[in-house]
Coordinates of C-alpha atoms in Angstrom, one line a residue:
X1 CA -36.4 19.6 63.4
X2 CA -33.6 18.4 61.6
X3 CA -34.2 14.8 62.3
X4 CA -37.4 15.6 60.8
X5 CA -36.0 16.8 57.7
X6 CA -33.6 13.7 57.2
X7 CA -36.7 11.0 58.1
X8 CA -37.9 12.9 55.1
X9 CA -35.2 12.8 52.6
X10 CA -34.5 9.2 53.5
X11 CA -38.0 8.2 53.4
X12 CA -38.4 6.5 49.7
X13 CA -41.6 6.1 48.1
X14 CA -41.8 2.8 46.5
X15 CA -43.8 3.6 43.4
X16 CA -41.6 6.7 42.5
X17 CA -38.4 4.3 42.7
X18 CA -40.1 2.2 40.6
X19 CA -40.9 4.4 37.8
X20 CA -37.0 5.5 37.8
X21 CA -35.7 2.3 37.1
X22 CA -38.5 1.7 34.4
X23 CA -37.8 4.0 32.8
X24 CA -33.6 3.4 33.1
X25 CA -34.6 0.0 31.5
X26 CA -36.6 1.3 28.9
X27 CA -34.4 4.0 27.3
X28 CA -32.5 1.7 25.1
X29 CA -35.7 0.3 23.7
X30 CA -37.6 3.9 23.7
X31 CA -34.1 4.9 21.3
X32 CA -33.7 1.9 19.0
X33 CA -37.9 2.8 18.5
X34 CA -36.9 6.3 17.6
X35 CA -34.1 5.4 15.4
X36 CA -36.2 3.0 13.5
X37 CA -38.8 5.5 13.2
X38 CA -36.8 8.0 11.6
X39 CA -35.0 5.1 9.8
X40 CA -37.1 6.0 6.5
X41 CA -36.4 9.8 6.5
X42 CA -35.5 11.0 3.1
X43 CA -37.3 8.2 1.4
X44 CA -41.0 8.8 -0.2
X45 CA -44.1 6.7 0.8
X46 CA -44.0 4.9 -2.1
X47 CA -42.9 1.7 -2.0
X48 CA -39.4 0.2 -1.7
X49 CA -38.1 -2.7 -4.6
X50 CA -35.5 -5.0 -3.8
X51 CA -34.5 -6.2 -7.4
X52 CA -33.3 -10.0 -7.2
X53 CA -31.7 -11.0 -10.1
X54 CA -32.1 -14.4 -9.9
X55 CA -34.8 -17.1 -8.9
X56 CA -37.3 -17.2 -6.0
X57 CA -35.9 -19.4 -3.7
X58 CA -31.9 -19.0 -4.2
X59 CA -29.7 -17.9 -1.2
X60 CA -29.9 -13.7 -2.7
X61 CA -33.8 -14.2 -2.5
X62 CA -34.2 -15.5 0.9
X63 CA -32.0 -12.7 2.2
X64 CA -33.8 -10.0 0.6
X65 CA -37.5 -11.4 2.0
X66 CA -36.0 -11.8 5.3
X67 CA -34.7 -8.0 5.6
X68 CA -37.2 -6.8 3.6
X69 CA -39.9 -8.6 6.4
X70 CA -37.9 -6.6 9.2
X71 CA -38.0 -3.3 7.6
X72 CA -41.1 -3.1 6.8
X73 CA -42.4 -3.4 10.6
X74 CA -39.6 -0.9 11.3
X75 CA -40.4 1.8 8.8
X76 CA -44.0 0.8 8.5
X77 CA -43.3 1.2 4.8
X78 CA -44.3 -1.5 1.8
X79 CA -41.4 -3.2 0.7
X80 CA -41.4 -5.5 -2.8
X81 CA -39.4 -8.3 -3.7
X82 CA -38.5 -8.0 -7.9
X83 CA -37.3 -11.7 -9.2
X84 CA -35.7 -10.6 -12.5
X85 CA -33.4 -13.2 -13.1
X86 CA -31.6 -14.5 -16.6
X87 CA -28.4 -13.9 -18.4
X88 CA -26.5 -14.9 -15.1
X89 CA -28.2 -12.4 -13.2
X90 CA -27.2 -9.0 -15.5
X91 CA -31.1 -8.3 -16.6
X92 CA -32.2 -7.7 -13.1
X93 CA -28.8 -5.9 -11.9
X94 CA -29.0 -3.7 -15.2
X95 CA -32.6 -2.6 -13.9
X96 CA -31.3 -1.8 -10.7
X97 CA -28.7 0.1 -11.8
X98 CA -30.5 2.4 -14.2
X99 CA -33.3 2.8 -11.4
X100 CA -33.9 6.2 -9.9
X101 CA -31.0 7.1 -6.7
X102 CA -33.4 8.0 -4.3
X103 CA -33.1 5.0 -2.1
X104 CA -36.4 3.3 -3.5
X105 CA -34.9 0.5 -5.6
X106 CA -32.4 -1.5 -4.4
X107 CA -30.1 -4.8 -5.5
X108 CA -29.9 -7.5 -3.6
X109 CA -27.3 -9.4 -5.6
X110 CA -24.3 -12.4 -5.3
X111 CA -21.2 -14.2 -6.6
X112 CA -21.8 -13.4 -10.2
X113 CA -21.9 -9.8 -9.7
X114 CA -18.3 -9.4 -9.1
X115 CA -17.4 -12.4 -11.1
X116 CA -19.4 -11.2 -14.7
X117 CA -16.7 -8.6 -15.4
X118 CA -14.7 -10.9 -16.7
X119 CA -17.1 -13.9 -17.8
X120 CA -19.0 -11.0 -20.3
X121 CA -17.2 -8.4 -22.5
X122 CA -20.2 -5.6 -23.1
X123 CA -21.8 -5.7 -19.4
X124 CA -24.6 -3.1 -19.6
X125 CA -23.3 -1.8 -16.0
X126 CA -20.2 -1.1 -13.9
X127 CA -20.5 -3.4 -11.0
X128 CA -18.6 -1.0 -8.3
X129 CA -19.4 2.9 -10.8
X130 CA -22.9 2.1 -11.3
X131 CA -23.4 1.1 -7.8
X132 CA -23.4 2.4 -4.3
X133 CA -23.0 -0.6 -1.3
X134 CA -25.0 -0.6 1.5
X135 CA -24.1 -4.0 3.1
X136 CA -22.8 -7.2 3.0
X137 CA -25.4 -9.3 4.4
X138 CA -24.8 -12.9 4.4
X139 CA -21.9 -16.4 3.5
X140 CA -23.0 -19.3 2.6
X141 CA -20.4 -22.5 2.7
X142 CA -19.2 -24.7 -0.3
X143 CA -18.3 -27.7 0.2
X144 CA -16.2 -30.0 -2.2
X145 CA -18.4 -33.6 -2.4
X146 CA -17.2 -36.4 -3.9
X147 CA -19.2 -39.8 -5.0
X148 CA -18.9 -42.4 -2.2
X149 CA -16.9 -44.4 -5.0
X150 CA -14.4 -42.3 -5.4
X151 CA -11.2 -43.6 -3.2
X152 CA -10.6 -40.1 -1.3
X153 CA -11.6 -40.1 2.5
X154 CA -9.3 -36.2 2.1
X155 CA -7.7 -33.4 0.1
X156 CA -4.7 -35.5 0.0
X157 CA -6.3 -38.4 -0.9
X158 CA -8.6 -36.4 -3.8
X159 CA -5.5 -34.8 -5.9
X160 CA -3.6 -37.7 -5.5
X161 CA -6.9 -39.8 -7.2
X162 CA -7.3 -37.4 -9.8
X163 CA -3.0 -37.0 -10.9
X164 CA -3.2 -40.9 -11.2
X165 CA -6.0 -40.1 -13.6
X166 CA -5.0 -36.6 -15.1
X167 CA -7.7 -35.9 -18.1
X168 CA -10.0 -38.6 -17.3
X169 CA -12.2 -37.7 -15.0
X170 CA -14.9 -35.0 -14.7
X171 CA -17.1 -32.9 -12.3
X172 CA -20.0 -31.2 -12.5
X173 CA -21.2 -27.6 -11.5
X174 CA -24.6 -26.0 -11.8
X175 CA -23.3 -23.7 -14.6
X176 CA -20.2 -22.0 -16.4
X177 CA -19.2 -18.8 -14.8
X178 CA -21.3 -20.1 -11.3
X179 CA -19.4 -19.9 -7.7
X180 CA -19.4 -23.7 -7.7
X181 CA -17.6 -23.7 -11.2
X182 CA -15.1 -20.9 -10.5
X183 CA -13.9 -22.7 -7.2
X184 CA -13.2 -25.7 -8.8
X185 CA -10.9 -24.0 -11.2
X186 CA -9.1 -21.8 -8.5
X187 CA -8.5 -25.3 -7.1
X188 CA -7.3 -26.6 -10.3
X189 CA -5.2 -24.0 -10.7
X190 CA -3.6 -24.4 -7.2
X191 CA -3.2 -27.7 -7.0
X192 CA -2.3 -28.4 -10.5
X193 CA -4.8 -31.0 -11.6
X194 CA -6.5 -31.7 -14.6
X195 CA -10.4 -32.6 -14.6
X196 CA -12.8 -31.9 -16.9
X197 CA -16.0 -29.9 -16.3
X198 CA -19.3 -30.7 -17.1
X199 CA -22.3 -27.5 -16.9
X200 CA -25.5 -28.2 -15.4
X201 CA -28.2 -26.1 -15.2
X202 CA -28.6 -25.7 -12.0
X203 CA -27.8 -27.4 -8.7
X204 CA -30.2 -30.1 -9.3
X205 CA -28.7 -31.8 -12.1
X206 CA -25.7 -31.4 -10.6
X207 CA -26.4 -33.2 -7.5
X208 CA -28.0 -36.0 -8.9
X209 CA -25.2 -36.8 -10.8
X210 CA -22.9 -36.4 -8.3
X211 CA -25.0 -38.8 -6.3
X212 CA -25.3 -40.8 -9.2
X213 CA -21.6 -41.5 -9.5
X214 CA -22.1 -39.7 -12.8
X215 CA -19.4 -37.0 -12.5
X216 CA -16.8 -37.6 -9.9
X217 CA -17.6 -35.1 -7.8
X218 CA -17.9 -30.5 -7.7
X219 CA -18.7 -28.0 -5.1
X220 CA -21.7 -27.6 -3.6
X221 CA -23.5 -25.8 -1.3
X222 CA -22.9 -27.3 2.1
X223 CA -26.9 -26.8 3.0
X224 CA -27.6 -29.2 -0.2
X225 CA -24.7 -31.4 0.8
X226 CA -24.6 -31.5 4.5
X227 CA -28.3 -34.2 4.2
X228 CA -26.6 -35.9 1.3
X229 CA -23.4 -36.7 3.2
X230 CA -25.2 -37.8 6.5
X231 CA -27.5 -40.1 4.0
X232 CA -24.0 -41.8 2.6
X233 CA -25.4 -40.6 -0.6
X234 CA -21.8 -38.5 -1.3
X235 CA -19.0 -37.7 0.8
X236 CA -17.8 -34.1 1.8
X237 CA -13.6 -34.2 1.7
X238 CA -13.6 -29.7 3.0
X239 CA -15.0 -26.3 3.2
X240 CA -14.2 -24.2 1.3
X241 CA -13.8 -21.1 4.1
X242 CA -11.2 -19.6 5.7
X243 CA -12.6 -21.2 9.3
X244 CA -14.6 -24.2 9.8
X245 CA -17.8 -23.9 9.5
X246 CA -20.0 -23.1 12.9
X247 CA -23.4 -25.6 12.0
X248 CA -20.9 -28.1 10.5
X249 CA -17.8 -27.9 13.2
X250 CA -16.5 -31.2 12.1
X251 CA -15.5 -30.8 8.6
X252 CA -12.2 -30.0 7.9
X253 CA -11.0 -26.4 5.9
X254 CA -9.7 -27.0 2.5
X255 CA -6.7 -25.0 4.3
X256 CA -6.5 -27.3 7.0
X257 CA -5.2 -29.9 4.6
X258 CA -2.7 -28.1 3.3
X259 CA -4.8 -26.7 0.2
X260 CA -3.9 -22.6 0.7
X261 CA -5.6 -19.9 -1.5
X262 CA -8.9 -21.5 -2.2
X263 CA -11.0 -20.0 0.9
X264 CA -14.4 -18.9 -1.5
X265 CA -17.8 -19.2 -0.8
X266 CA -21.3 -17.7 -1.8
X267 CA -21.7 -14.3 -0.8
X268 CA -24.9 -11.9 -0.7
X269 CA -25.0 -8.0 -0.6
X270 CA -27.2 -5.1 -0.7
X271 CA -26.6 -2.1 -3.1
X272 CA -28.0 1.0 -4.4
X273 CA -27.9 2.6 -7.7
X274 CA -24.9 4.9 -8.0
X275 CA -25.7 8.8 -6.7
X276 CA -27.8 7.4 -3.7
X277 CA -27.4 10.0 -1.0
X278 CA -24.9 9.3 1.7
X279 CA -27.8 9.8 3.9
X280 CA -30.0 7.1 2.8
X281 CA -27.3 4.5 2.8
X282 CA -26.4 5.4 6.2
X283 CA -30.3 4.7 7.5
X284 CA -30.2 2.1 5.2
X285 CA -27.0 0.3 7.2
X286 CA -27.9 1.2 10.4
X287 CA -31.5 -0.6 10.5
X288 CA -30.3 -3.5 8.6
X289 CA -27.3 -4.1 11.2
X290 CA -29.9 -3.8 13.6
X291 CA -32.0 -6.1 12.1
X292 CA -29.0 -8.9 11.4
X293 CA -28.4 -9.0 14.7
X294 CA -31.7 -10.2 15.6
X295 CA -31.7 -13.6 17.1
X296 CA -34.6 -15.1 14.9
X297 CA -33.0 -13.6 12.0
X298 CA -29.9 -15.0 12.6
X299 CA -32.0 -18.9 13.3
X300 CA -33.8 -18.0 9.9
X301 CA -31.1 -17.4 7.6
X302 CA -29.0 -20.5 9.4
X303 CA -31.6 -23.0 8.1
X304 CA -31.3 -22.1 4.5
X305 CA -27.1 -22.5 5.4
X306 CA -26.5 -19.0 5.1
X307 CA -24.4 -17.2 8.6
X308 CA -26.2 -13.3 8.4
X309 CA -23.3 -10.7 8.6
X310 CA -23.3 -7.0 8.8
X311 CA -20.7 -4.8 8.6
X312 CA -20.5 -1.0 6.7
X313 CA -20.6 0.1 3.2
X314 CA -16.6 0.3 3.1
X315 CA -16.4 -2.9 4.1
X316 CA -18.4 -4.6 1.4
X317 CA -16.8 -1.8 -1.3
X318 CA -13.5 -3.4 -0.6
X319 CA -14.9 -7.1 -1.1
X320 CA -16.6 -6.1 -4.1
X321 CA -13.2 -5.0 -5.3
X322 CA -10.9 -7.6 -4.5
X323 CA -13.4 -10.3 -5.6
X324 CA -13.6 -8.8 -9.2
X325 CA -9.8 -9.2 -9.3
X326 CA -9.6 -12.5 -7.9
X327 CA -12.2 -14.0 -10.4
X328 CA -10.4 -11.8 -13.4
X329 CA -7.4 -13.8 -12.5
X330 CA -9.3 -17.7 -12.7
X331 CA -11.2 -16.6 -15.2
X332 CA -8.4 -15.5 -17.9
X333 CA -6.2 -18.3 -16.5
X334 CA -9.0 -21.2 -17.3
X335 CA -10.5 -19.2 -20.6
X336 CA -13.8 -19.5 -19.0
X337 CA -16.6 -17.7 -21.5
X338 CA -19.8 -17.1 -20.8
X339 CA -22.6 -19.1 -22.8

């Protein structure tokens, strides 16, 4: 009888072991779908806007069609992309900030954020009291490119070219008060060299002329100067990050070569207007680090030369704040103005 009794027991039916470990394996899933699910709790059907303060097509833009893609098969919830750019991106981030706090307008926004306290004296906003941070999202490389002309194979090489010619020669930038512009005077400022800048408007121009032999060289983004350089059409002496660069491993750190204090690049972040429930940023942060670590997303924004981040609302708060005081520093030390 009890022999019986332990066939029994130790008798397993294959179909029920089955079903256990399906549904073992499918519990992580079956919890991520709740979580997304719920992700929009809080939040109206209405639609959601992500203001872009600048141009379809720029780094912030991509970014914000490529979360905005994601969230809306999560939260099954219409989400609209707002190009509002001009006036160095202050139209659009004025709009966003006076916008409802109910988590149904955000700002997806980027260097000239932080860097417009000190370029403008009346800003119609307070870049970190009329904003709440959700997450920093992505970094994108600069790279410092000179014309293939230009008798610098390095850093070393570069400052000593431009002391034997202090006042003489010139680069270019897509605009005053740009990321590409302000690195170039931190750089300045460190190394203690003297070359003239010449505003474009926009990267075009200032690629061409670089290319050109034009202008002696200027930062640019290493997605637009990564093809150039591999054409021979300019040559890339450093990055401008603190670590080399993963989809370019072989160029050098400014750092590297003994350049210190300099480590900048182009940065994106999502915000929401000030008074935005705790609540809704949280659910906000938690699908969007879901959604950055999503291998395709990750392959997406890596073609455009962007490396997606995540991180939490602290996190980006802090950068936001140290940038600003960075900038304020180059800016008064250069007497950049805004135009």
């Amino acid at each position: 009888m009890k022999a019986t009794k332990i066939a029994k027991r130790a008798a397993v039916n294959p179909l029920r072991l089955w079903e256990h470990w399906f549904k073992l394996l499918c519990l992580p899933l079956l919890i991520g779908a709740m979580l997304d699910s719920a992700g929009a709790q809080g939040l109206s059907s209405r639609a959601i806007t992500i203001v872009v303060p600048y141009s379809p097509g720029t780094g912030p833009d991509v970014i914000a069609r490529t979360v905005s893609e994601e969230l809306q098969k999560r939260w099954n919830q219409a989400i609209v992309i707002d190009n509002k750019a001009g006036a160095t991106g202050n139209i659009g981030t004025q709009i966003a900030a006076r916008a409802a706090p109910d988590g149904h307008t955000l700002l997806m926004t980027s260097n000239p954020f932080t860097a417009n306290v000190s370029l403008f004296s009346n800003l119609p906003y307070d870049p970190i009291k009329s904003f709440a941070p959700i997450i920093g999202l992505g970094a994108g490389a600069l790279a410092l490119c000179v014309h293939p002309s230009v008798p610098a194979n390095n850093m070393k090489e570069f400052i000593a070219y431009v002391r034997l010619h202090q006042g003489e020669l010139n680069y270019g930038s897509p605009g005053i008060g740009g990321p590409h512009h302000l690195a170039m005077e931190l750089l300045k400022q460190v190394t203690h060299i003297d070359i003239r800048h010449v505003p474009y408007r926009g990267s075009a121009g200032a690629t061409q002329d670089i290319v050109g032999g034009h202008v002696t060289g200027g930062f640019l983004s290493l997605s637009i100067a990564a093809p150039l350089a591999r054409g021979n059409s300019l040559r890339i002496l450093g990055v401008a990050n603190k670590e080399r660069v993963p989809t370019a491993p072989e160029l050098p750190t400014l750092a590297e070569q003994g350049i210190e204090g300099v480590e900048t690049g182009l940065w994106f972040g999502l915000l929401a207007p000030a008074g935005t429930s705790h609540e809704i940023i949280a659910r906000y942060n938690d699908a969007i680090n879901r959604i950055a670590r999503e291998p395709h997303v990750i392959e997406l924004a890596a073609k455009q030369g962007i490396e997606i981040r995540g991180g939490t609302p602290e996190q980006l708060a802090e950068f936001l704040a140290r940038d600003i005081e960075t900038w304020r520093v180059v800016v008064k030390e250069a007497g950049i103005k805004a135009e």
